[in-house]
Amino acid sequence: MIRSWQRWNNASRKLLWVLVIVGILASVPVIAQRVQTESSANKVEFVFNYRGLLDIASYKANPQAYMDEQLDRLKEAGVGTMAMFESTLDELVKARRIMVFSSLEVAKLNSTVVTNSGNYTYLAFTSAENEAQLKPMIEAAFRKLDVPVASWQYQDHGGLAIGMGMEEAMMKPMPLDPIAFHMLREKGFTILPRLSDNIPYDQEEMDQLLAFFAENGVNRILFDGEAVKGFNEDPTKHSLQGFADLLKKYNIGIATIENLKAPQKGFNKLAYLIDYNVVRLHSLSDAEASQDKMTLADRFVLATKDRNIRMIYLNASASKDAAKAAITNPVDNLIDSLQAPGNALQRIENNGFELGQAEAFTIHDASWQRYLKALVVLGGVAFVALLISCFLPSLTLAAFVIGLVGSAGLYVLKPVLLEQALALFVAISAPTIAMVLAIRKVQELQEKHPNLSGGRRLTHTIVLYIKTSLLSLFAVPFVIALLNNITYSLVLNQFRGVSLLHLAPILLIAVYVFLYRGNSVWEELRKWLSMRITVLWVVVAAVLGVAALYYLSRTGNAGTLLPGEAAFRSFLENTFGVRPRNKEFLLAHPLFIVGLFAAFRYRWAMFAMIIAVMGQLSMVDTFAHIHTPAVLSLIRDVLGLGLGLVIGLIAVLVWQIIERCWDKWSPRLLKP
């Protein structure tokens, strides 16, 4: 019975490989539709924070003249949109539309003594025009908060007395400044409203506001704060559904900010309700706006090309420069990054994009995809079973059956978890299987031809390099097909388990190299366990542990670059147009080539494969970044393979020289 079970397991591997091929073929139409989706929106929009510019202008001798000049410069430089926050009394003060006084200041003005009661806020309008446009807005905003508002007079200027302390009153949000809105529209800017959820949601008022936005060319909204508009009152008012209905009514979309520490509450639900009329936005902070102009230009170009970014949001603020004894700002630096010498706009256009109002992707997701994805799931489970067969061949069939049952259960209970888990397991399986097969092939050739010539060793090495890389890339169609959803492209949902993907193949190959190349696993295990541990081994283990921690720290977006690495990355990007991964073409791929070349003669050289597998898994991981266009990821991998081959061949040449020198001189050196 045991022999019969073994025969079934051995025979099943061929069937599992057939299912893998079927899964790859089924993924091709799904991949084609993803590429269609990614190429459906190519307009890039540059947005400037109007509030930041207003703050900078408030430090100038003639704020209005400075504001007019900078707006014209920004418009000419390619900034077509101004972001406007909900206004506050503080913003209106900086715009010189009102003057604000506390109860203490009013008492001084009236030559009276301040009382213990009546800690109010008093404001005076600086012109009759400002009063006509702003007074109704301010009164309505505070009365909506149940704050008493009364008329007040300052000399011959009209004003208001607000029943709230000045510090708090200055913070309360109100509708967008209508005067600034009109001025910016006259200068030709599109407006990007920034709405918060700090004002109670009112469906009728929101209808009127969005109608006004639509009449004035607004086609997208960016939220301010930790929640989208209507989130807090959604449980009682179903405000998210109401807000979504209005957004669809007026064909207004929303923007998602890249790399937020925490997603804005309610964003995913709102995005779903408006059929994902969403674009990704990259925000440049105040502090970053003073970086080198070429660095900024590279950053904008990469964001649009590599990460499906369609809106670039520029922040700027005034700062005190003690060395210059002046108030400085980064506006000139930002303009230089967009135009000469940075030329970000020209470089973005050279990459096939247009400047204009950002558009959401047109989602290509045909109904037949679900049937093809079923075949992809079947092939993915087969792939994982093949990985298990490399280490526990007697469990091949059992692993496949259990995988099918588990996949069916997850499809019913948590289909998103099924997609992510299976994509992760396949991404781990392919490079691991590819490396195991390469190791086996080397062992086979060692046994048949123990004295291969240098030329034949090199030929076998190059062939194995190509075959292993292609087999590793078998995981890519599964990853793309399983995660082909607009939520991944917009990073509303993310591929999980990146650290496991970077670590598991290394550990599995280490286990295989240490335990699976002898007569039996148990014999090899006993041999390693019986070895004496020296101080050298402890030091080596410590160094490897530190290296592993650093390696894992580089798997996310927060990794620290080495000195000079940023400049080297920029060089690669500007030279090739697409930057290959350093760890692939500088380390892992060359190590794979020279390691295999040496392993045909020296058994110990096979330990290099434990590190070399990094290159194989990294190629798969490149495609796990769903927000990066699939075509660009393919170019990145091919570049890495090509450069890795060149560097690897150079390393082989150096190794061959060392090897021949050793063969010639070692007999003399080893003589007693």
XYZ file of C-alpha atoms in Angstrom:
672
model
C 0.000 0.000 0.000
C 2.874 2.352 0.853
C 4.480 1.681 -2.532
C 1.143 2.288 -4.253
C 0.774 5.607 -2.421
C 4.305 6.580 -3.450
C 3.529 5.771 -7.081
C 0.409 7.929 -6.933
C 2.390 10.793 -5.434
C 5.111 10.492 -8.069
C 2.579 10.318 -10.895
C 0.598 13.257 -9.521
C 3.525 15.653 -9.963
C 3.121 15.573 -13.731
C -0.566 16.370 -13.353
C 0.243 19.205 -10.947
C 2.642 20.737 -13.472
C -0.106 20.508 -16.092
C -2.460 22.379 -13.733
C 0.220 25.031 -13.180
C 0.506 25.561 -16.944
C -3.298 25.728 -17.233
C -3.356 28.346 -14.486
C -0.742 30.426 -16.311
C -2.664 30.249 -19.586
C -5.904 31.197 -17.803
C -4.203 34.248 -16.304
C -3.160 35.738 -19.662
C -6.540 37.372 -20.518
C -6.771 38.685 -16.944
C -3.297 40.217 -17.264
C -4.310 41.816 -20.573
C -7.266 43.510 -18.893
C -5.067 44.793 -16.090
C -2.722 46.361 -18.654
C -5.763 47.958 -20.310
C -6.850 49.422 -16.990
C -3.393 50.794 -16.227
C -3.157 52.536 -19.604
C -6.621 54.113 -19.425
C -5.666 57.279 -17.500
C -2.557 59.258 -18.425
C -3.268 62.821 -17.252
C -1.143 64.213 -14.423
C -2.347 67.140 -12.326
C -0.143 69.408 -10.225
C -1.853 70.934 -7.190
C -0.592 73.737 -4.945
C -1.757 74.353 -1.400
C -3.393 77.812 -1.511
C -3.374 78.098 2.278
C 0.409 77.682 2.312
C 0.830 80.401 -0.310
C -1.482 82.667 1.690
C 0.663 82.103 4.764
C 3.812 82.988 2.824
C 2.188 86.136 1.382
C 1.204 87.342 4.858
C 4.899 87.988 5.611
C 5.399 90.225 2.572
C 5.250 94.026 2.479
C 2.509 93.883 -0.158
C 0.703 90.558 0.342
C -1.805 90.973 -2.488
C 0.794 91.915 -5.086
C 3.002 89.011 -4.014
C 0.059 86.617 -4.176
C -0.848 87.730 -7.707
C 2.745 87.396 -8.880
C 3.257 83.900 -7.457
C -0.054 82.619 -8.762
C 0.894 83.736 -12.265
C 4.325 82.097 -11.922
C 2.858 78.827 -10.692
C 0.297 78.804 -13.484
C 3.023 79.380 -16.060
C 5.168 76.652 -14.450
C 2.472 74.027 -14.976
C 0.472 74.087 -11.738
C -3.131 73.994 -12.893
C -4.976 73.417 -9.619
C -5.210 75.126 -6.241
C -6.238 73.165 -3.160
C -8.601 75.132 -0.919
C -9.379 74.124 2.644
C -12.578 74.992 4.424
C -11.910 78.531 5.590
C -11.370 79.666 9.178
C -11.280 83.057 10.852
C -7.497 82.666 11.013
C -7.293 82.226 7.235
C -9.550 85.238 6.645
C -7.303 87.316 8.897
C -4.216 86.361 6.862
C -6.111 87.267 3.699
C -6.797 90.711 5.218
C -10.548 90.250 4.879
C -11.301 90.624 8.576
C -9.703 91.820 11.802
C -10.293 89.778 14.965
C -10.281 91.001 18.573
C -10.627 89.282 21.909
C -12.802 90.647 24.746
C -9.660 92.023 26.376
C -8.617 93.856 23.212
C -12.098 95.299 22.737
C -12.091 96.544 26.309
C -8.805 98.332 25.636
C -10.222 99.842 22.453
C -13.230 101.153 24.380
C -11.085 102.283 27.326
C -13.053 100.042 29.677
C -12.252 97.263 32.096
C -12.733 93.661 30.956
C -15.424 91.760 32.885
C -15.360 88.220 34.287
C -18.120 87.177 31.890
C -18.459 87.461 28.139
C -15.280 85.927 26.704
C -16.356 86.639 23.147
C -14.704 86.986 19.756
C -15.170 90.209 17.822
C -14.422 90.650 14.159
C -14.521 93.619 11.812
C -14.676 93.417 8.029
C -11.976 95.344 6.201
C -14.268 96.408 3.343
C -17.934 96.597 2.451
C -17.370 93.942 -0.259
C -15.850 91.551 2.266
C -18.762 92.152 4.632
C -21.351 91.509 1.925
C -19.818 88.170 0.922
C -18.511 86.853 4.221
C -20.974 87.998 6.876
C -23.812 85.598 5.899
C -21.331 82.710 5.653
C -19.788 83.349 9.082
C -23.160 83.867 10.770
C -24.559 80.635 9.303
C -21.452 78.612 10.225
C -21.466 79.584 13.916
C -25.238 79.471 14.365
C -25.132 75.936 12.987
C -22.883 75.185 15.962
C -25.449 76.813 18.305
C -23.069 79.716 18.951
C -24.785 83.136 19.358
C -23.795 85.736 16.779
C -24.673 89.424 16.894
C -23.820 92.517 14.862
C -20.924 94.640 16.072
C -19.358 97.882 14.877
C -15.697 98.904 14.770
C -15.369 102.565 13.852
C -17.146 102.779 10.491
C -16.673 99.085 9.660
C -19.348 96.474 10.187
C -18.570 93.407 12.209
C -19.803 90.508 14.323
C -19.661 89.500 17.963
C -19.378 85.703 18.332
C -20.236 84.041 21.631
C -17.113 81.882 21.787
C -13.533 82.359 22.994
C -11.194 83.669 20.306
C -8.750 80.731 20.368
C -11.527 78.237 19.692
C -13.455 80.433 17.282
C -10.376 80.888 15.092
C -10.278 77.107 14.505
C -13.882 76.438 13.521
C -14.235 75.370 9.875
C -16.487 77.263 7.495
C -17.195 76.969 3.762
C -14.443 77.798 1.282
C -13.514 81.473 1.044
C -15.795 82.644 -1.819
C -13.603 85.652 -2.621
C -10.471 83.540 -2.997
C -12.430 80.903 -4.928
C -13.599 83.500 -7.466
C -10.118 85.044 -7.746
C -8.443 81.689 -8.415
C -11.049 80.744 -10.995
C -10.484 84.045 -12.805
C -6.768 83.230 -12.990
C -7.599 79.938 -14.685
C -7.009 77.521 -11.819
C -9.071 74.413 -11.185
C -10.111 74.111 -7.532
C -9.474 71.011 -5.427
C -11.706 71.415 -2.339
C -10.446 69.882 0.897
C -13.469 68.891 2.946
C -13.373 67.733 6.558
C -15.874 65.825 8.651
C -15.800 68.471 11.387
C -18.985 70.193 10.205
C -22.295 68.335 10.805
C -23.404 66.610 7.615
C -26.443 68.066 5.860
C -27.604 66.383 2.651
C -29.398 69.445 1.278
C -26.471 71.764 1.926
C -24.067 69.240 0.428
C -26.252 69.019 -2.672
C -26.027 72.776 -3.104
C -22.279 72.799 -2.471
C -21.511 70.031 -4.969
C -23.779 71.688 -7.540
C -21.721 74.872 -7.104
C -18.502 72.890 -7.431
C -19.683 71.182 -10.612
C -20.659 74.539 -12.156
C -17.130 75.789 -11.469
C -15.191 72.918 -12.969
C -14.453 70.918 -9.809
C -14.164 67.235 -10.666
C -12.407 65.853 -7.584
C -12.385 66.314 -3.802
C -9.573 65.691 -1.324
C -10.470 65.085 2.305
C -8.846 66.862 5.211
C -8.350 65.081 8.527
C -8.699 61.465 9.586
C -12.150 60.782 8.087
C -14.072 61.392 4.878
C -17.069 63.666 4.760
C -20.100 62.071 6.448
C -18.229 59.254 8.207
C -19.030 60.228 11.811
C -22.772 60.456 11.206
C -23.025 57.485 8.852
C -24.479 55.080 11.477
C -27.476 57.370 12.098
C -27.891 59.311 8.844
C -26.425 56.889 6.276
C -24.485 59.944 5.220
C -21.797 58.078 3.265
C -24.416 56.639 0.931
C -26.044 60.065 0.598
C -22.721 61.744 -0.076
C -21.796 59.051 -2.614
C -25.093 59.559 -4.440
C -24.360 63.274 -4.747
C -20.803 62.669 -5.958
C -22.121 60.379 -8.686
C -24.900 62.847 -9.518
C -22.379 65.615 -10.220
C -19.646 63.302 -11.568
C -17.148 64.331 -8.901
C -14.472 61.892 -7.776
C -12.135 61.734 -4.800
C -8.381 61.379 -4.251
C -6.474 59.037 -1.964
C -3.266 60.283 -0.364
C -0.252 58.011 -0.754
C 1.578 56.658 2.320
C -0.753 57.947 5.023
C 0.068 56.510 8.445
C -3.547 55.360 8.703
C -6.224 55.317 5.958
C -8.873 58.009 6.226
C -11.902 56.502 7.940
C -14.720 55.607 5.588
C -12.599 56.083 2.452
C -12.799 52.498 1.208
C -16.556 52.381 1.632
C -17.046 55.704 -0.116
C -14.726 54.657 -2.950
C -16.773 51.502 -3.452
C -20.045 53.458 -3.448
C -18.815 55.786 -6.212
C -17.514 52.910 -8.364
C -13.878 53.750 -7.588
C -13.808 57.174 -9.205
C -10.522 57.619 -7.337
C -7.026 58.796 -8.212
C -3.821 58.439 -6.211
C -2.198 61.607 -4.889
C 1.424 62.095 -3.850
C 1.900 64.824 -1.240
C 5.130 66.791 -0.869
C 5.378 68.121 2.689
C 6.497 71.608 3.712
C 9.822 70.301 4.997
C 10.536 68.335 1.810
C 9.799 71.284 -0.504
C 13.278 72.727 0.150
C 15.108 69.622 -1.054
C 17.430 69.775 -4.049
C 15.410 70.665 -7.140
C 16.781 67.718 -9.122
C 15.839 65.358 -6.290
C 12.313 66.757 -6.310
C 12.049 66.424 -10.078
C 13.158 62.770 -9.908
C 10.596 62.190 -7.183
C 7.704 63.587 -9.244
C 8.721 61.621 -12.331
C 9.014 58.349 -10.403
C 5.695 58.875 -8.642
C 3.785 59.172 -11.899
C 5.648 56.420 -13.731
C 6.226 53.840 -11.009
C 3.248 54.169 -8.665
C 0.168 55.128 -10.690
C 0.192 58.618 -9.144
C -1.930 61.078 -11.081
C -1.964 64.071 -8.715
C 1.113 65.784 -7.246
C 0.274 67.955 -4.231
C 2.781 70.694 -3.413
C 2.962 72.175 0.071
C 5.010 75.232 0.970
C 5.390 77.379 4.059
C 7.428 80.323 5.279
C 10.392 79.731 7.586
C 12.882 81.892 9.442
C 16.449 81.748 8.137
C 18.719 83.148 10.856
C 21.782 83.058 8.574
C 20.069 85.284 6.013
C 18.075 87.232 8.611
C 15.038 86.738 6.398
C 11.751 84.896 6.041
C 12.277 82.366 3.248
C 10.015 80.007 1.320
C 10.493 77.167 -1.222
C 8.246 78.485 -4.037
C 11.196 79.295 -6.320
C 12.698 75.873 -5.643
C 9.450 74.114 -6.538
C 9.098 76.071 -9.767
C 12.702 75.215 -10.699
C 11.985 71.526 -10.100
C 8.995 71.648 -12.449
C 10.718 73.729 -15.118
C 14.443 74.110 -15.831
C 16.737 72.876 -14.432
C 14.629 70.043 -12.936
C 12.340 69.754 -15.982
C 9.946 67.433 -14.169
C 7.008 68.382 -16.401
C 8.932 67.744 -19.615
C 10.210 64.417 -18.330
C 6.716 63.365 -17.282
C 5.389 64.213 -20.741
C 8.284 62.297 -22.315
C 7.052 59.233 -20.405
C 3.742 59.429 -22.267
C 1.666 61.452 -19.802
C -0.288 64.658 -20.355
C -0.772 67.627 -18.049
C -4.406 68.141 -17.138
C -7.115 67.217 -14.675
C -6.451 63.759 -13.294
C -8.846 61.024 -14.356
C -9.729 57.761 -12.665
C -8.794 54.485 -14.316
C -11.375 52.904 -16.581
C -11.751 49.510 -14.947
C -11.595 46.539 -17.311
C -13.003 43.650 -15.313
C -15.097 41.379 -17.521
C -17.496 38.913 -15.934
C -15.596 35.969 -17.459
C -12.619 36.734 -15.240
C -14.189 34.819 -12.350
C -14.141 31.579 -14.354
C -10.539 32.049 -15.399
C -9.594 32.913 -11.823
C -11.033 29.565 -10.728
C -8.468 27.879 -12.995
C -5.786 30.192 -11.628
C -6.685 29.118 -8.087
C -6.498 25.467 -9.134
C -3.053 26.011 -10.645
C -1.924 28.001 -7.611
C -2.850 25.195 -5.228
C -0.980 22.770 -7.495
C 2.095 25.023 -7.359
C 2.079 25.025 -3.562
C 1.665 21.238 -3.525
C 4.728 20.962 -5.770
C 6.735 22.976 -3.261
C 5.704 20.605 -0.484
C 6.685 17.661 -2.682
C 10.264 18.989 -2.813
C 10.615 18.452 0.929
C 7.900 15.903 1.816
C 7.186 13.940 -1.371
C 4.849 11.520 0.394
C 2.442 14.390 1.160
C 2.108 15.696 -2.400
C -1.423 14.463 -3.074
C -2.601 15.176 0.469
C -1.290 18.742 0.242
C -3.133 19.300 -3.038
C -6.441 17.955 -1.705
C -6.179 19.900 1.545
C -5.300 23.017 -0.447
C -8.394 22.645 -2.611
C -10.678 22.174 0.399
C -9.110 25.121 2.206
C -9.401 27.336 -0.862
C -13.072 26.453 -1.255
C -13.720 27.326 2.385
C -11.897 30.671 2.153
C -13.743 31.519 -1.077
C -17.029 31.214 0.801
C -15.923 32.892 4.036
C -13.205 35.400 3.065
C -12.463 35.561 -0.676
C -10.010 38.459 -0.238
C -7.979 36.354 2.191
C -7.957 33.514 -0.355
C -6.561 35.839 -3.042
C -3.837 37.220 -0.816
C -2.860 33.960 0.881
C -2.655 31.955 -2.340
C -0.755 34.755 -4.120
C 1.742 34.786 -1.240
C 2.190 31.008 -1.171
C 2.680 30.820 -4.940
C 5.146 33.715 -4.777
C 7.128 31.717 -2.196
C 6.773 28.419 -4.054
C 8.021 29.353 -7.519
C 11.506 30.703 -6.662
C 12.006 27.969 -4.073
C 11.097 25.172 -6.514
C 13.228 26.780 -9.224
C 16.267 26.886 -6.952
C 15.733 23.326 -5.683
C 15.592 22.035 -9.271
C 18.775 23.962 -10.106
C 20.566 22.409 -7.133
C 19.397 18.945 -8.139
C 20.597 19.494 -11.704
C 24.056 20.495 -10.488
C 24.235 17.384 -8.294
C 23.175 15.231 -11.231
C 25.838 16.692 -13.506
C 28.463 16.389 -10.761
C 27.768 12.666 -10.488
C 27.726 12.058 -14.237
C 30.576 14.382 -15.203
C 32.828 15.085 -12.205
C 35.508 16.762 -14.328
C 33.619 19.207 -16.513
C 35.725 21.688 -18.459
C 35.456 25.396 -17.764
C 33.550 25.995 -21.005
C 30.936 23.318 -20.297
C 30.552 24.530 -16.705
C 29.867 28.017 -18.004
C 27.379 26.774 -20.602
C 25.445 24.738 -18.027
C 25.535 27.718 -15.641
C 24.020 30.131 -18.165
C 21.336 27.619 -19.190
C 20.427 26.982 -15.541
C 20.382 30.736 -14.871
C 17.840 31.262 -17.634
C 15.723 28.200 -16.775
C 15.679 28.997 -13.043
C 14.700 32.621 -13.655
C 11.898 31.651 -16.036
C 10.553 29.113 -13.559
C 10.642 31.699 -10.771
C 8.670 34.054 -12.997
C 5.958 31.387 -13.332
C 4.596 32.866 -10.103
C 4.005 36.269 -11.712
C 0.859 35.395 -13.740
C -0.706 33.941 -10.585
C 0.112 37.021 -8.495
C -1.263 39.391 -11.136
C -4.406 37.390 -11.803
C -5.249 36.716 -8.156
C -4.734 40.352 -7.178
C -6.279 41.911 -10.282
C -8.574 44.330 -8.496
C -8.668 48.119 -8.677
C -8.414 48.295 -4.878
C -4.838 46.974 -5.101
C -3.886 49.395 -7.879
C -5.179 52.288 -5.761
C -3.579 50.777 -2.617
C -6.952 50.745 -0.868
C -6.100 47.109 -0.280
C -2.556 45.773 -0.015
C -0.701 42.553 -0.652
C 0.211 41.104 2.740
C 3.157 38.992 3.813
C 6.005 40.791 2.047
C 8.434 40.006 4.879
C 7.490 36.318 4.724
C 8.019 36.308 0.963
C 11.516 37.733 1.445
C 12.445 35.291 4.196
C 10.708 31.958 3.518
C 12.534 30.963 0.276
C 15.892 31.729 1.902
C 15.064 29.537 4.896
C 13.694 26.747 2.710
C 16.750 26.727 0.443
C 18.986 26.750 3.521
C 17.155 23.685 4.821
C 17.495 21.976 1.448
C 21.196 22.741 1.060
C 22.025 21.636 4.600
C 19.820 18.538 4.860
C 18.700 17.262 1.457
C 21.966 16.678 -0.409
C 23.099 13.576 1.455
C 21.841 10.026 1.753
C 18.996 11.021 4.092
C 17.651 14.043 5.922
C 18.088 12.413 9.339
C 21.667 11.465 8.640
C 22.539 15.009 7.565
C 20.672 16.451 10.555
C 22.593 14.232 12.993
C 25.848 15.255 11.369
C 25.135 18.964 11.754
C 23.823 18.589 15.305
C 26.937 16.685 16.344
C 29.315 19.382 15.128
C 31.293 21.286 17.742
C 30.256 24.932 18.138
C 33.218 27.301 18.230
C 33.488 31.013 18.888
C 33.872 31.517 15.152
C 30.480 29.903 14.536
C 28.875 32.183 17.137
C 30.408 35.276 15.528
C 29.287 34.143 12.081
C 25.755 33.523 13.378
C 25.655 36.994 14.954
C 26.818 38.654 11.740
C 24.246 36.718 9.716
C 21.524 37.712 12.185
C 22.364 41.403 11.849
C 22.484 41.055 8.066
C 19.084 39.349 8.074
C 17.548 42.141 10.176
C 18.946 44.785 7.814
C 17.716 42.804 4.815
C 14.197 42.636 6.238
C 14.276 46.349 7.066
C 14.824 47.041 3.361
C 11.711 45.156 2.266
C 9.329 48.025 3.080
C 9.162 51.702 2.146
C 10.859 52.864 5.351
C 14.262 51.265 4.792
C 17.340 53.432 5.287
C 19.469 53.966 2.190
C 23.218 53.464 2.295
C 25.495 56.480 1.677
C 25.512 57.276 -2.038
C 22.675 54.836 -2.795
C 20.162 57.584 -3.627
C 22.545 59.071 -6.212
C 23.222 55.604 -7.658
C 19.491 54.925 -7.946
C 19.004 58.234 -9.734
C 21.836 57.355 -12.123
C 20.246 54.003 -12.954
C 16.822 55.572 -13.443
C 18.107 58.290 -15.755
C 20.335 55.858 -17.669
C 17.901 53.006 -18.291
C 14.551 54.747 -17.808
C 13.582 52.009 -15.350
C 15.670 51.254 -12.277
C 16.571 47.568 -11.762
C 16.820 46.383 -8.165
C 20.335 46.674 -6.736
C 20.138 43.443 -4.741
C 19.301 41.541 -7.915
C 21.921 42.647 -10.429
C 24.688 43.617 -7.989
C 24.449 40.678 -5.575
C 21.992 37.835 -6.019
C 22.136 37.179 -9.782
C 25.961 37.380 -10.050
C 26.267 35.211 -6.932
C 23.925 32.651 -8.503
C 26.079 32.506 -11.648
C 29.475 32.315 -9.994
C 28.092 30.028 -7.271
C 26.763 27.517 -9.803
C 29.964 27.698 -11.831
C 32.008 26.898 -8.734
C 29.524 24.271 -7.487
C 30.182 22.061 -10.519
C 33.622 21.500 -9.020
C 33.317 22.327 -5.305
C 30.413 20.932 -3.305
C 30.672 23.645 -0.655
C 29.947 26.374 -3.246
C 26.299 25.307 -3.210
C 25.859 27.260 0.038
C 25.927 30.412 -2.112
C 22.457 29.455 -3.339
C 21.024 30.349 0.073
C 21.792 34.005 -0.660
C 21.351 33.796 -4.429
C 17.669 32.877 -4.053
C 17.131 36.517 -3.022
C 17.313 37.468 -6.680
C 14.660 34.938 -7.677
C 12.172 35.959 -4.991
C 12.879 39.656 -5.616
C 11.782 39.281 -9.235
C 8.447 37.915 -8.066
C 8.147 40.551 -5.350
C 8.486 43.267 -8.005
C 5.102 42.220 -9.392
C 3.570 42.128 -5.912
C 3.694 45.953 -6.005
C 0.314 46.128 -7.740
C 0.368 49.929 -7.893
C 3.337 49.657 -10.280
C 2.353 49.041 -13.929
C 2.915 45.411 -14.913
C 4.847 46.322 -18.066
C 7.275 48.442 -16.056
C 7.785 45.598 -13.550
C 8.616 43.245 -16.418
C 11.176 45.701 -17.811
C 12.721 46.050 -14.342
C 13.124 42.271 -13.994
C 14.585 41.817 -17.480
C 17.066 44.635 -16.878
C 18.086 43.062 -13.584
C 18.609 39.679 -15.261
C 20.644 41.190 -18.094
C 22.898 43.298 -15.882
C 23.210 40.432 -13.407
C 24.359 38.145 -16.222
C 27.032 40.618 -17.330
C 28.350 41.127 -13.797
C 28.095 37.385 -13.142
C 30.199 36.566 -16.208
C 32.837 39.025 -15.030
C 32.768 37.324 -11.625
C 33.170 33.924 -13.319
C 36.205 35.239 -15.203
C 37.756 36.436 -11.958
C 36.917 33.107 -10.304
C 38.451 31.158 -13.179
C 41.681 33.141 -12.869
C 41.777 32.493 -9.114
C 40.955 28.820 -9.662
C 43.734 28.321 -12.208
C 46.227 30.148 -10.068
C 45.262 27.920 -7.149
C 45.604 24.772 -9.256
C 49.050 25.870 -10.342
C 50.496 27.166 -7.089
C 48.676 25.222 -4.362
C 50.810 22.047 -4.752
C 53.908 24.086 -4.006
C 52.260 25.994 -1.166
C 50.987 22.801 0.430
C 54.297 20.969 0.284
C 55.614 20.104 3.779
